[in-house]
Coordinates of C-alpha atoms and ligand atoms in Angstrom, one line a residue:
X1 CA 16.9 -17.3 2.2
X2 CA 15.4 -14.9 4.3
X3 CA 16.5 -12.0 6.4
X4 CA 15.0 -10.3 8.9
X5 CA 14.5 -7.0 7.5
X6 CA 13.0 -4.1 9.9
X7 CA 12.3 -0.4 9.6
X8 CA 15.0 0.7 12.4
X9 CA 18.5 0.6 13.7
X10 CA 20.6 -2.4 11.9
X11 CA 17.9 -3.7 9.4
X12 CA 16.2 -0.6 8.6
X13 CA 15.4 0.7 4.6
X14 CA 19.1 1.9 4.9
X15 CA 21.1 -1.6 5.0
X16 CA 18.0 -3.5 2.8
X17 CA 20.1 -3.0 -0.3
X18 CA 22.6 -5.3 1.3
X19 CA 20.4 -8.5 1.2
X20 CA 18.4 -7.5 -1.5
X21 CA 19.9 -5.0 -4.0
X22 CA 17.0 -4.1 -6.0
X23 CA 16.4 -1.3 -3.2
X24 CA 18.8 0.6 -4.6
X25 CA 17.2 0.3 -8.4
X26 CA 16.4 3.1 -10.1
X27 CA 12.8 2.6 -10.1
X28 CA 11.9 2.7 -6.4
X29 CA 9.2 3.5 -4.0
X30 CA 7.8 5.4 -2.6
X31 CA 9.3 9.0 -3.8
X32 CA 8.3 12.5 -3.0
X33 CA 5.2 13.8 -5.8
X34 CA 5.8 17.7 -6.5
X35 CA 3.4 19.7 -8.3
X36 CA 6.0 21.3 -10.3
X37 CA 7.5 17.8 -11.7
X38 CA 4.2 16.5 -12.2
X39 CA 3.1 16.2 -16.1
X40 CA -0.7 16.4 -16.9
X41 CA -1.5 13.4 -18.8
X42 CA -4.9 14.1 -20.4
X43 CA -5.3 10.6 -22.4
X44 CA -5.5 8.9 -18.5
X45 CA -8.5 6.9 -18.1
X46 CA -10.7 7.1 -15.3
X47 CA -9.7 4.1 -13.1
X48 CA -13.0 1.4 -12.1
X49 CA -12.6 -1.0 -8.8
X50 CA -15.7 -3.6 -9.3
X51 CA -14.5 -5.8 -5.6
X52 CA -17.3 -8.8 -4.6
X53 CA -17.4 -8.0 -1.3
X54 CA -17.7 -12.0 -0.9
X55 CA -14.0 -12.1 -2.1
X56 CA -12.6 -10.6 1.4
X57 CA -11.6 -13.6 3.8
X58 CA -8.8 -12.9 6.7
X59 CA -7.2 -10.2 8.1
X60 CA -4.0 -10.6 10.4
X61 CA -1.0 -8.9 11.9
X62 CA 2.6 -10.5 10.0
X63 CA 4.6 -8.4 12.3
X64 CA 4.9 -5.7 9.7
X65 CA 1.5 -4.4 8.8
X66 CA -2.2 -4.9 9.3
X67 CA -3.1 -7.0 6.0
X68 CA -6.5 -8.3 4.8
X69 CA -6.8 -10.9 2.4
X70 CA -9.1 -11.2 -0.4
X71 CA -9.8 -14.9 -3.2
X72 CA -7.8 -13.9 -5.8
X73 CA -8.5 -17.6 -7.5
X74 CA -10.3 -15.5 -10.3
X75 CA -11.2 -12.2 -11.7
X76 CA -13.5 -11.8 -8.7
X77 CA -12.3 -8.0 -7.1
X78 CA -10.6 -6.4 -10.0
X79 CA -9.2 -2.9 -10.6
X80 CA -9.2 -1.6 -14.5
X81 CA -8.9 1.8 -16.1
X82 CA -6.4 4.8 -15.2
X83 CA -3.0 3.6 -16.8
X84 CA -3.8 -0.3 -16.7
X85 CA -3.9 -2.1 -19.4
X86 CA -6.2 -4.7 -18.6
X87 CA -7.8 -5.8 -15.4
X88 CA -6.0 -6.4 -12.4
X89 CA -6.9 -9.0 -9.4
X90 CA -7.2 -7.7 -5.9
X91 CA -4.9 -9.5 -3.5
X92 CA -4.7 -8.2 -0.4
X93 CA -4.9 -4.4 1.3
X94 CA -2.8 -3.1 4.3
X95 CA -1.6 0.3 6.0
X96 CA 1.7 2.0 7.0
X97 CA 1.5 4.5 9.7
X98 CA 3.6 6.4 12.2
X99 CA 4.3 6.8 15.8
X100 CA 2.4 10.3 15.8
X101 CA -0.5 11.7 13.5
X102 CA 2.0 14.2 12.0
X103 CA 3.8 11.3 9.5
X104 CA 3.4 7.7 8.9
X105 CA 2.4 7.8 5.1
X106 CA 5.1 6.7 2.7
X107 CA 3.9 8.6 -0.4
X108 CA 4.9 12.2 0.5
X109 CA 3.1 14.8 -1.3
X110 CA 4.5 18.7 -1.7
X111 CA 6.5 18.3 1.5
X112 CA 3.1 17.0 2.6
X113 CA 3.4 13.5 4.8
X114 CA 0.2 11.9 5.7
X115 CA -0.7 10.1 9.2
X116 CA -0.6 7.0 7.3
X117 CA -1.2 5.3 3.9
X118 CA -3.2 2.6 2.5
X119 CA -2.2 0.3 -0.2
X120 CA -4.7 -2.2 -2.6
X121 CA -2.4 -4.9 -4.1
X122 CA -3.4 -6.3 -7.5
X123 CA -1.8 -8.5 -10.0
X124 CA -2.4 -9.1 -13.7
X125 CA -4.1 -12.3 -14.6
X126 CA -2.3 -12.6 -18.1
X127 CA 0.5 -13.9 -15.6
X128 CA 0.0 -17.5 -14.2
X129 CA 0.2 -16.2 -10.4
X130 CA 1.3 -13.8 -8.1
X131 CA 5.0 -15.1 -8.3
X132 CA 5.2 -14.9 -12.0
X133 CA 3.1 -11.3 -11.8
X134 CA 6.3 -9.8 -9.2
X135 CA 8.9 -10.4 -11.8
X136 CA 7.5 -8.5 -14.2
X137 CA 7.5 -4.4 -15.1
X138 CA 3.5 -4.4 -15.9
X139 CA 2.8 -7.4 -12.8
X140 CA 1.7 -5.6 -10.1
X141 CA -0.8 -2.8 -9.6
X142 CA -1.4 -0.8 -6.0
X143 CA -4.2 1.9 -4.9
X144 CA -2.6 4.6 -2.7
X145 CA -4.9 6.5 -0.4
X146 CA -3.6 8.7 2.3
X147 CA -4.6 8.2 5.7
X148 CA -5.2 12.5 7.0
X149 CA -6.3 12.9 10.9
X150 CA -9.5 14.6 11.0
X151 CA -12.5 15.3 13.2
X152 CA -15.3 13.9 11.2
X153 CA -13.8 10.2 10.3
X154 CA -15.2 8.2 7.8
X155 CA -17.3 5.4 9.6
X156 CA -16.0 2.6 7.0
X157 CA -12.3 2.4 8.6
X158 CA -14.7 1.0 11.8
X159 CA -14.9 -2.3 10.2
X160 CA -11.0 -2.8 10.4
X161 CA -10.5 -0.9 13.3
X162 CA -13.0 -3.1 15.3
X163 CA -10.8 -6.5 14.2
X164 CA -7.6 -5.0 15.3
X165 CA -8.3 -6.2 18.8
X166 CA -8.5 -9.7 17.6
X167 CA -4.8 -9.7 15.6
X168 CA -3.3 -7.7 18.8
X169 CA 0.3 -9.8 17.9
X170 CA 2.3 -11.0 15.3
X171 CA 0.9 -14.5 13.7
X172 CA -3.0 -13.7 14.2
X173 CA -5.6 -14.2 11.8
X174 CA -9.1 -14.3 12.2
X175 CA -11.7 -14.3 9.6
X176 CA -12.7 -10.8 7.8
X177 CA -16.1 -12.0 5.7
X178 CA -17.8 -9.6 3.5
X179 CA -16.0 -6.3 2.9
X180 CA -15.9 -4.4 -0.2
X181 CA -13.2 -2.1 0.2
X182 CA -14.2 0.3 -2.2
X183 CA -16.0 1.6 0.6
X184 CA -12.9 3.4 1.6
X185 CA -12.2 5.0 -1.1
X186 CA -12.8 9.2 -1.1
X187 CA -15.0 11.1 -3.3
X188 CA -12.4 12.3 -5.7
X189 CA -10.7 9.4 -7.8
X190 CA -8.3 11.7 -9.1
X191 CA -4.8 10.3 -9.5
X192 CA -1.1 10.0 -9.8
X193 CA 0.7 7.2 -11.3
X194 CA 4.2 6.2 -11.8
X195 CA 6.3 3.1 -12.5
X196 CA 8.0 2.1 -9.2
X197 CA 8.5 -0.7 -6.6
X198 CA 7.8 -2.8 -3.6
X199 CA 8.7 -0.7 -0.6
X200 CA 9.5 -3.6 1.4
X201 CA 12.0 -5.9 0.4
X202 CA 13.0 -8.2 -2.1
X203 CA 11.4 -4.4 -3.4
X204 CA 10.8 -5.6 -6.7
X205 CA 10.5 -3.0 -9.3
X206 CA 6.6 -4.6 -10.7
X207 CA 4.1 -1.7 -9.5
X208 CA 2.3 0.6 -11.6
X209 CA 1.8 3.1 -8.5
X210 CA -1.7 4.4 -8.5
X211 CA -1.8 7.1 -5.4
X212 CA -5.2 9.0 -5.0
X213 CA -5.0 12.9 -4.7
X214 CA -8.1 13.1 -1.8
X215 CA -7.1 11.4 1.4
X216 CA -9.8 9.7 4.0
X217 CA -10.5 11.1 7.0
X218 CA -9.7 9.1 9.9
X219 CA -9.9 9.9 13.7
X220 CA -6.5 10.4 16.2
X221 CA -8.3 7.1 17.9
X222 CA -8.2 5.2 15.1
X223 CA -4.8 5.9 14.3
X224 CA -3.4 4.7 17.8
X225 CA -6.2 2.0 17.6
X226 CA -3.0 1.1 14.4
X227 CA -0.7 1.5 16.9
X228 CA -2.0 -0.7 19.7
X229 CA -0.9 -3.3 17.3
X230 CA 2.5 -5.4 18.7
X231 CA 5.5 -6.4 16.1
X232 CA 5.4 -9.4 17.7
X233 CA 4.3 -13.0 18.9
X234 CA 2.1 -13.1 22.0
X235 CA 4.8 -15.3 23.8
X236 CA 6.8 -12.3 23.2
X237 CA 7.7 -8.6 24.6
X238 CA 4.8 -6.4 23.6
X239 CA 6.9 -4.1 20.3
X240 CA 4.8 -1.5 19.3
X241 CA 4.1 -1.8 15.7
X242 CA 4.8 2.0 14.8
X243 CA 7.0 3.5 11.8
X244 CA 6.4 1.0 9.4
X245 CA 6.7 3.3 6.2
X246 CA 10.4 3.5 4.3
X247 CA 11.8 7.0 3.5
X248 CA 11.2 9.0 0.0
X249 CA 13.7 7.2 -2.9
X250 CA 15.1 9.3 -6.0
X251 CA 12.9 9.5 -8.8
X252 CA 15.7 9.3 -11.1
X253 CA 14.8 9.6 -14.8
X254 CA 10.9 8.6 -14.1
X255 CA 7.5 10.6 -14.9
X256 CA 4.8 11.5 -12.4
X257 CA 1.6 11.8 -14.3
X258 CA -1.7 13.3 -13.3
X259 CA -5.0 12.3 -14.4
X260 CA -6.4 16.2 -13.2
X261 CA -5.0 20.0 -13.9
Ligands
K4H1 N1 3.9 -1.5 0.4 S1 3.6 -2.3 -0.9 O1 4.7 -2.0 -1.9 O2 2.3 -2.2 -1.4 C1 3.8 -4.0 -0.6 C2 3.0 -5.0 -1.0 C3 3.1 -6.4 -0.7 C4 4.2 -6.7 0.1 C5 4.4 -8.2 0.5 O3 3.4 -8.8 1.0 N2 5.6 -8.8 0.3 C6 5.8 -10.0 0.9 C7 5.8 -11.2 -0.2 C8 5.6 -10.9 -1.5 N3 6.6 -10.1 -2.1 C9 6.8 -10.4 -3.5 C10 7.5 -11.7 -3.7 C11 8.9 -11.7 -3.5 C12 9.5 -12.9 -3.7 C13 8.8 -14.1 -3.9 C14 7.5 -14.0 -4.0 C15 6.8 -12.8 -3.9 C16 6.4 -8.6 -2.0 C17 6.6 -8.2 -0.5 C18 5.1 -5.8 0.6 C19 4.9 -4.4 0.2
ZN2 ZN1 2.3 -0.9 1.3

C-alpha cells in the first residue's frame, strides 16, 4: 500500500521509518564522505558508461524529482568497471536540489553540500527485472555527480533545462529522444563508492553508491529553472518542487573507498 511520503513536516525522511522501516537500516543513504574515513582502494577499476543515446525516451515531473527515462529492454546504456562486477543497465536519471544554491545535494562531502545532485540508476541484468534487481545487495548501481553553481555552466544541462518548461506539474511527460548522458559527466571520473540505499522510500538497501569527486558546473538560472518545477498536478495549487534531498544517515560499520590518493 502506498503512503504519501514527502520531504517536510508530517511525512518528511524523519517519520519514513514508520511506513517503511528499512530507513532506519544500517546501510543507508546518502551519508556524509570525510577525507579522513575514506580508505584508498588501489585495486578500483576505472568505471566505463557506453549509453546509445537512441536509448533515452521520456522525461517527466512524478511530483518528486525531474526523471528521464531510458529502454532498459536490453544491455543498450550500460555502466561497467569501478567496483561492479559486471555490467549494469541504465534506467533512468534525475536530480535533487534545494531552495537556494548553497544546499540541495544529498551526498555531503567534508561539510561540503552541493546546489544539487544527480543520480544515474542502473540495474544488473543477471536479475530478471528491475523488481527482482531492488531486492537484492549487488541489484542496483547509481552515478553521483554534484550539481556546484558556477559562472561558466556546462552547455549540456541546456538539453534538460529547455524540457523543464514542458513537465511544469506533477504527471507530465513528454518525449526526451536522443540523449547520451554521458555528456554530463565532468573531466575527472575519480570516485567514491559505498554499499548503501534508496534515499527515498521503501529505501531499499540494493545500491552500490558510485559518487564522482569533480562536480558540473551549472548556472544560478539553471538551478531555479529546477525550481520552477511544481510538486503538483496542474488542476492543483502551484507547490514549488524545492528540498527534495533527505538528510546525511549514519555510516555505521561501512567503508568509503576511493579510487584516487
Ligand atoms: N535517489 S535514488 O536513491 O537514486 C532513487 C532512485 C530511484 C527511486 C525510485 O524511482 N523509486 C520509486 C520506485 C522504485 N523503487 C524500488 C521499488 C520498490 C518497491 C517495488 C518496486 C520497486 C525505488 C524508489 C528513488 C530514489
Ligand atoms: Zn536520487
Amino acid at each position: 500500500s502506498y503512503y504519501p511520503w514527502g520531504y517536510d513536516g508530517d511525512n518528511g525522511p524523519d517519520q519514513w521509518h514508520k511506513n517503511y522501516p528499512i530507513a532506519k537500516g544500517r546501510h543507508q543513504s546518502p551519508i556524509e564522505i570525510n577525507n579522513k574515513e575514506v580508505h584508498y582502494d588501489r585495486s578500483l577499476l576505472p568505471w566505463f558508461a557506453s549509453y546509445d543515446p537512441c536509448a533515452a525516451k521520456t522525461i517527466l515531473n512524478n511530483g518528486k524529482t525531474c526523471r528521464v527515462v531510458f529502454d532498459d529492454s536490453f544491455d543498450r546504456s550500460v555502466l561497467r568497471g569501478g567496483p561492479l562486477p559486471g555490467v549494469y543497465r541504465l534506467r533512468q536519471l534525475h536530480f535533487h536540489w534545494g531552495s537556494s544554491d548553497d544546499h540541495g545535494s544529498e551526498h555531503v562531502v567534508n561539510g561540503v553540500r552541493y546546489a544539487g545532485e544527480l543520480h544515474l540508476l542502473h540495474w544488473n541484468p543477471k536479475y530478471s527485472n528491475y523488481l527482482d534487481a531492488v531486492r537484492r545487495t549487488d541489484g542496483i548501481a547509481v552515478l553521483a555527480i554534484f550539481l556546484q553553481v558556477g559562472k561558466t555552466p556546462k552547455p549540456e544541462m541546456k538539453r534538460i533545462l529547455e524540457e523543464i518548461n514542458a513537465i511544469k506539474t506533477k504527471g507530465k511527460e513528454v518525449p526526451f529522444p536522443n540523449f547520451d548522458p554521458s555528456i554530463l559527466f565532468p573531466k575527472s571520473h575519480d570516485y567514491w563508492t559505498y554499499h548503501g540505499s534508496f534515499t527515498t522510500p521503501p529505501c531499499e538497501e540494493c545500491i552500490t553508491w558510485i559518487v564522482l569527486r569533480e562536480p558540473i558546473i551549472v548556472s544560478s538560472d539553471q538551478m531555479a529553472k529546477l525550481r520552477s518545477l511544481s510538486k503538483n498536478a496542474e488542476n492543483e495549487p502551484d507547490l514549488p518542487l524545492v528540498d527534495n534531498w533527505r538528510p546525511t544517515q549514519p555510516r555505521y560499520f561501512r567503508m568509503v573507498s576511493a579510487s584516487f590518493l
